[in-house]
Coordinates of C-alpha atoms in Angstrom, one line a residue:
Chain A
M1 CA 60.3 9.4 -31.1
V2 CA 57.4 11.7 -30.5
A3 CA 56.2 9.5 -27.6
L4 CA 59.2 10.2 -26.2
I5 CA 59.2 13.7 -26.3
L6 CA 55.7 13.9 -24.9
L7 CA 56.3 11.1 -21.9
G8 CA 59.5 13.5 -21.2
V9 CA 57.8 17.0 -21.2
S10 CA 55.0 15.4 -19.1
C11 CA 57.3 14.4 -16.2
R12 CA 59.2 17.4 -16.2
P13 CA 58.7 19.2 -12.9
D14 CA 56.6 21.9 -12.7
P15 CA 58.6 24.9 -12.2
V16 CA 56.1 27.7 -10.9
H17 CA 56.0 25.1 -8.2
E18 CA 59.9 24.6 -7.8
H19 CA 60.0 28.3 -7.7
D20 CA 57.7 28.7 -4.8
V21 CA 59.4 26.1 -2.7
T22 CA 63.1 27.6 -3.5
K23 CA 61.3 31.1 -2.4
L24 CA 60.5 29.7 0.5
G25 CA 64.5 29.7 1.8
N26 CA 66.0 27.5 3.9
E27 CA 65.3 26.3 7.4
A28 CA 65.3 28.2 10.4
A29 CA 68.7 27.8 12.4
G30 CA 67.9 25.1 15.5
V31 CA 64.7 24.7 14.4
P32 CA 64.3 21.2 12.8
T33 CA 61.9 20.2 10.1
G34 CA 58.6 19.1 11.9
P35 CA 55.3 20.5 13.2
L36 CA 57.3 23.7 14.7
H37 CA 59.0 24.3 11.3
R38 CA 58.3 27.6 9.5
P39 CA 55.7 29.8 10.8
G40 CA 53.8 31.9 8.6
Q41 CA 54.8 30.4 5.9
P42 CA 52.2 28.8 3.5
C43 CA 52.0 25.0 4.8
G44 CA 50.6 23.9 1.3
T45 CA 53.6 24.7 -1.2
C46 CA 55.3 21.5 0.3
H47 CA 52.5 19.8 1.9
G48 CA 50.4 19.9 -1.2
T49 CA 49.9 17.5 -3.9
Q50 CA 53.2 18.4 -5.7
G51 CA 55.4 17.8 -2.5
P52 CA 58.3 17.5 -1.3
A53 CA 57.2 16.7 1.9
E54 CA 55.7 13.5 2.6
S55 CA 52.7 14.3 4.6
R56 CA 50.1 16.1 2.5
F57 CA 47.6 18.6 4.5
A58 CA 44.3 19.8 3.9
L59 CA 44.9 23.1 5.7
G60 CA 47.6 24.3 7.9
G61 CA 48.6 27.6 8.8
T62 CA 49.9 30.2 11.7
I63 CA 47.7 31.9 14.2
Y64 CA 49.5 35.0 16.0
R65 CA 48.3 36.8 19.3
D66 CA 47.9 40.1 17.8
P67 CA 48.1 41.9 14.1
N68 CA 51.0 44.0 15.2
S69 CA 53.4 40.8 16.6
A70 CA 55.2 38.2 15.6
S71 CA 54.3 36.5 18.9
A72 CA 52.5 32.8 18.2
L73 CA 49.4 31.9 19.9
G74 CA 49.3 28.4 21.1
G75 CA 47.0 26.3 22.6
A76 CA 43.8 27.7 20.2
T77 CA 41.7 25.4 18.8
V78 CA 41.0 26.1 15.0
R79 CA 37.6 24.8 13.9
I80 CA 36.8 24.4 10.8
I81 CA 33.1 24.0 9.1
D82 CA 32.8 23.0 5.1
W83 CA 30.1 23.1 2.8
T84 CA 28.3 20.1 3.8
G85 CA 27.9 21.2 7.3
A86 CA 31.2 18.6 8.0
Q87 CA 33.3 19.6 10.9
Y88 CA 37.1 19.2 12.2
S89 CA 39.3 21.0 14.6
A90 CA 42.9 21.1 15.2
T91 CA 45.3 22.9 18.1
T92 CA 48.0 25.3 17.2
N93 CA 51.0 24.2 19.0
C94 CA 53.8 26.6 20.6
A95 CA 54.7 28.1 17.1
G96 CA 51.2 29.1 16.3
N97 CA 51.1 26.3 13.7
F98 CA 48.0 23.8 13.1
F99 CA 47.6 21.7 10.7
I100 CA 44.6 19.1 9.1
R101 CA 46.3 16.0 7.7
D102 CA 44.0 15.0 4.2
S103 CA 44.4 11.3 5.4
D104 CA 42.2 13.1 8.7
F105 CA 39.8 15.2 6.5
V106 CA 38.9 16.2 3.4
P107 CA 37.1 18.9 3.5
S108 CA 34.3 20.0 0.8
W109 CA 35.2 23.8 -0.2
P110 CA 34.2 26.6 0.7
V111 CA 35.2 26.1 4.0
W112 CA 34.5 28.8 7.4
V113 CA 37.2 28.9 9.9
K114 CA 37.0 30.0 13.5
I115 CA 39.6 30.3 16.7
E116 CA 38.9 29.7 20.1
Y117 CA 41.0 30.4 22.9
S118 CA 40.6 31.0 26.6
G119 CA 36.9 31.0 26.2
K120 CA 36.7 33.6 23.5
T121 CA 35.9 33.0 19.8
A122 CA 37.0 35.1 16.6
E123 CA 35.7 34.2 13.5
M124 CA 37.0 34.8 10.0
I125 CA 35.1 37.6 7.9
S126 CA 35.4 35.6 4.4
A127 CA 35.3 31.7 3.4
D128 CA 38.4 29.8 2.2
F129 CA 37.2 28.8 -0.9
R130 CA 40.0 26.3 -2.0
E131 CA 43.7 27.3 -0.4
T132 CA 44.9 25.0 1.9
S133 CA 47.4 27.6 3.0
C134 CA 46.1 29.7 5.5
N135 CA 48.9 32.3 5.0
A136 CA 49.1 32.2 1.4
C137 CA 46.9 34.8 2.0
H138 CA 47.4 35.5 5.7
A139 CA 50.9 36.7 4.3
D140 CA 52.8 40.2 6.0
P141 CA 52.9 42.9 5.2
A142 CA 49.0 43.4 4.5
G143 CA 48.5 45.5 1.6
P144 CA 46.5 45.2 -1.7
S145 CA 46.5 41.6 -2.1
A146 CA 47.6 40.2 1.4
V147 CA 45.3 40.3 4.4
G148 CA 48.3 39.9 7.0
H149 CA 49.2 37.1 9.3
A150 CA 45.8 35.5 11.4
Y151 CA 45.9 37.0 14.5
F152 CA 43.0 36.3 17.6
S153 CA 42.6 39.7 18.9
E154 CA 42.9 43.0 18.1
Q155 CA 44.0 44.0 21.4
D156 CA 45.0 41.0 24.2
A157 CA 44.7 37.7 23.8
G158 CA 44.7 36.9 27.2
A159 CA 47.7 34.9 29.0
P160 CA 50.6 33.6 26.6
A161 CA 51.0 30.2 26.5
G162 CA 54.5 29.8 26.6
S163 CA 56.7 29.8 24.1
C164 CA 58.8 26.9 22.1
P165 CA 61.4 25.1 23.9
Chain B
M1 CA 53.4 16.1 -46.9
S2 CA 56.7 17.7 -46.1
S3 CA 57.4 19.0 -42.8
K4 CA 57.5 22.4 -43.9
A5 CA 54.1 22.2 -45.9
L6 CA 52.7 20.8 -42.9
L7 CA 53.5 23.5 -40.6
M8 CA 52.1 26.3 -43.4
A9 CA 49.3 24.6 -43.4
L10 CA 48.8 24.7 -39.3
G11 CA 49.8 28.1 -40.1
V12 CA 47.5 29.3 -42.6
A13 CA 44.3 27.4 -40.4
A14 CA 45.5 29.4 -36.9
V15 CA 45.7 32.6 -39.0
A16 CA 42.0 31.6 -40.2
C17 CA 40.9 31.0 -37.2
A18 CA 41.9 33.9 -34.9
S19 CA 40.9 36.2 -38.0
D20 CA 37.2 34.6 -37.1
A21 CA 37.7 35.0 -33.4
L22 CA 38.7 38.3 -33.9
D23 CA 36.5 39.9 -36.6
A24 CA 37.4 43.8 -36.3
S25 CA 34.0 44.7 -37.7
S26 CA 31.7 43.4 -35.1
S27 CA 30.3 45.1 -32.3
V28 CA 29.0 44.3 -28.7
D29 CA 26.3 45.4 -26.6
V30 CA 27.2 44.6 -22.8
P31 CA 25.0 45.6 -19.9
S32 CA 25.7 48.9 -18.2
G33 CA 28.1 49.6 -15.8
K34 CA 25.2 51.6 -13.8
D35 CA 24.2 49.4 -11.4
F36 CA 26.7 47.5 -11.4
A37 CA 27.5 48.0 -8.0
A38 CA 24.9 45.7 -6.8
V39 CA 26.4 42.7 -8.9
S40 CA 29.7 43.7 -7.7
L41 CA 29.0 42.9 -4.0
V42 CA 27.5 39.5 -5.2
L43 CA 31.1 38.7 -7.5
E44 CA 32.8 39.4 -4.2
S45 CA 31.8 37.7 -1.6
N46 CA 31.3 34.5 -4.0
C47 CA 34.5 35.0 -6.6
G48 CA 37.0 37.5 -5.4
T49 CA 38.5 36.0 -1.9
L50 CA 42.2 36.2 -2.2
D51 CA 41.9 32.3 -3.3
C52 CA 40.1 32.6 -6.2
H53 CA 39.1 35.6 -8.5
G54 CA 41.3 38.2 -5.7
H55 CA 44.5 36.9 -6.6
P56 CA 46.5 39.8 -9.4
A57 CA 47.1 36.5 -11.2
R58 CA 44.0 36.2 -12.3
N59 CA 42.8 37.2 -15.9
F60 CA 39.2 37.4 -14.6
R61 CA 39.9 39.6 -11.6
V62 CA 37.3 40.6 -8.8
Y63 CA 38.0 44.0 -6.4
G64 CA 37.0 44.9 -3.0
K65 CA 37.1 45.3 0.4
Q66 CA 37.8 41.7 1.2
G67 CA 39.8 40.8 -1.7
L68 CA 42.0 42.3 -4.0
R69 CA 42.4 46.1 -3.7
L70 CA 42.7 48.2 -6.5
F71 CA 44.9 50.9 -5.0
G72 CA 48.6 50.3 -3.6
D73 CA 47.4 52.6 -0.2
D74 CA 44.2 50.4 0.4
T75 CA 44.5 46.7 2.6
V76 CA 42.6 43.6 2.4
G77 CA 39.9 44.2 4.9
G78 CA 40.6 47.8 5.4
A79 CA 38.5 50.5 3.4
D80 CA 35.3 49.7 2.2
T81 CA 35.2 48.9 -1.5
R82 CA 35.5 52.1 -3.8
D83 CA 33.6 53.2 -6.9
D84 CA 37.3 52.4 -8.8
E85 CA 37.2 49.4 -7.9
V86 CA 33.9 48.6 -8.6
R87 CA 34.2 50.1 -12.2
A88 CA 37.4 47.9 -12.6
T89 CA 35.0 44.6 -11.6
Y90 CA 33.0 46.0 -14.0
Q91 CA 35.4 46.0 -17.1
S92 CA 36.9 42.9 -15.9
V93 CA 33.5 40.9 -16.2
I94 CA 32.4 42.6 -19.5
S95 CA 35.7 41.5 -21.0
I96 CA 35.0 37.5 -20.3
D97 CA 33.8 36.5 -23.7
P98 CA 31.9 40.0 -25.0
E99 CA 30.1 38.8 -28.0
A100 CA 28.4 35.9 -25.8
L101 CA 27.4 38.5 -23.1
S102 CA 26.4 40.9 -25.3
R103 CA 24.2 37.9 -27.5
V104 CA 22.7 37.1 -24.1
R105 CA 21.1 40.7 -23.5
S106 CA 19.8 40.9 -27.3
Q107 CA 18.1 37.9 -26.2
G108 CA 16.7 39.1 -23.2
G109 CA 19.0 36.8 -21.1
A110 CA 18.3 33.9 -23.1
G111 CA 20.8 30.9 -22.6
V112 CA 22.8 33.1 -20.3
E113 CA 24.4 29.7 -19.0
G114 CA 26.1 30.3 -22.6
W115 CA 28.2 33.1 -21.3
I116 CA 31.1 31.6 -19.5
V117 CA 30.9 33.9 -16.4
V118 CA 27.5 32.4 -15.5
A119 CA 28.6 28.7 -16.6
K120 CA 31.8 28.6 -14.5
A121 CA 29.7 30.0 -11.4
R122 CA 27.4 27.1 -11.9
A123 CA 30.1 24.6 -12.3
L124 CA 28.5 24.1 -15.7
Q125 CA 32.3 24.5 -17.2
Y126 CA 34.8 22.9 -15.8
H127 CA 35.7 25.3 -12.8
E128 CA 38.7 25.1 -10.2
G129 CA 36.4 26.6 -7.6
G130 CA 33.3 24.1 -8.2
V131 CA 29.7 25.6 -7.8
R132 CA 29.7 29.4 -6.6
L133 CA 26.4 30.6 -7.7
L134 CA 23.6 27.9 -7.5
A135 CA 21.2 28.1 -10.5
G136 CA 18.1 30.2 -9.3
S137 CA 19.5 30.9 -6.1
P138 CA 19.3 34.7 -5.5
A139 CA 23.1 35.7 -6.0
D140 CA 23.1 33.9 -9.5
T141 CA 19.6 35.7 -10.4
C142 CA 21.6 39.0 -9.6
L143 CA 24.4 38.2 -12.2
A144 CA 21.8 36.8 -14.7
S145 CA 19.6 39.3 -14.6
W146 CA 22.3 41.9 -15.1
A147 CA 23.6 39.7 -18.1
S148 CA 20.2 39.9 -19.9
G149 CA 20.1 43.7 -19.2
T150 CA 17.3 43.7 -16.6
L151 CA 19.3 43.4 -13.3
D152 CA 16.9 42.0 -10.6
S153 CA 18.5 44.5 -7.4
S154 CA 16.7 42.9 -5.2
S155 CA 18.5 39.2 -5.5
C156 CA 21.8 41.4 -5.3
F157 CA 21.9 41.7 -1.6
T158 CA 20.9 37.9 -0.5
D159 CA 23.9 35.3 -0.3
D160 CA 22.4 31.6 0.3
F161 CA 25.6 29.6 -0.8
G162 CA 25.0 26.9 0.6
P163 CA 24.8 25.9 4.6
I164 CA 27.2 29.2 5.6
P165 CA 27.2 29.6 9.0
R166 CA 26.0 32.9 10.0
A167 CA 26.9 35.9 12.5
G168 CA 25.3 34.2 15.8
E169 CA 24.9 30.9 14.4
S170 CA 26.3 28.6 16.3
W171 CA 28.4 25.8 14.8

């Protein structure tokens, strides 16, 4: 009896995680599930070990052109270097999204991040010590516990790479 | 033993344990907050990012410019760390196992690894964030010396955690 109760408790879904997933809301109209969906949202909520997405991300996020607009920066290279010096890079798509699957690279935390675009580089000031979702901290609006969306340049990021089809 | 008796026994045991841990007659002597700004710098950069102890859901909170801000009109990365934020971090630190911290101080720093903040930072105890302060490193020395009551402030401005790429270094 006790064993059955314990089994029931251990199999119960994590209500905090369930809440976090639900809080993300529905998919945007006209954007199918895939690499272009949910820009600005914390990828790791669904693409972490608890799912529900099937693909698992070691790191993912969305890069915007500047701090004041929601204009995505496509075609940027996001480079990371981890504590051991291991490096990996990914390219942002037209939605500004990038992701690194955990089947491709698993960093030894912390990691440091920089963005390269159009011959220029922007480096993140602090390290990422564990968070697989860049957008978890880089959430809008900026405030006492959120830094605002991740952006490449204070002013002009250069020629736009175009928008998503 | 009936289930009622078992519950009563457990309840008595729980109260006995609680009263031992919360002995109102004990007093603690924690390090001063006077020189804590230097220690706060180390904690901000090594512990206080938004994904770790700069998260408002954490009981051990670290406040500062690049992490959690104390005041609602401040933004992450905005104004420099304020004195009130240093004080809030100090209050946060001394509230973590103050009896052990007091013991470390009274022993001149001996057994500092027994204070949970140092133990976690060195990952001597399970720590979700792993090793954050390498034992003997300047940042570790800063925290440990402060805990012992004799702050080595010269160690508080050097951060040598791992092969961190610095500004100007190529990678």
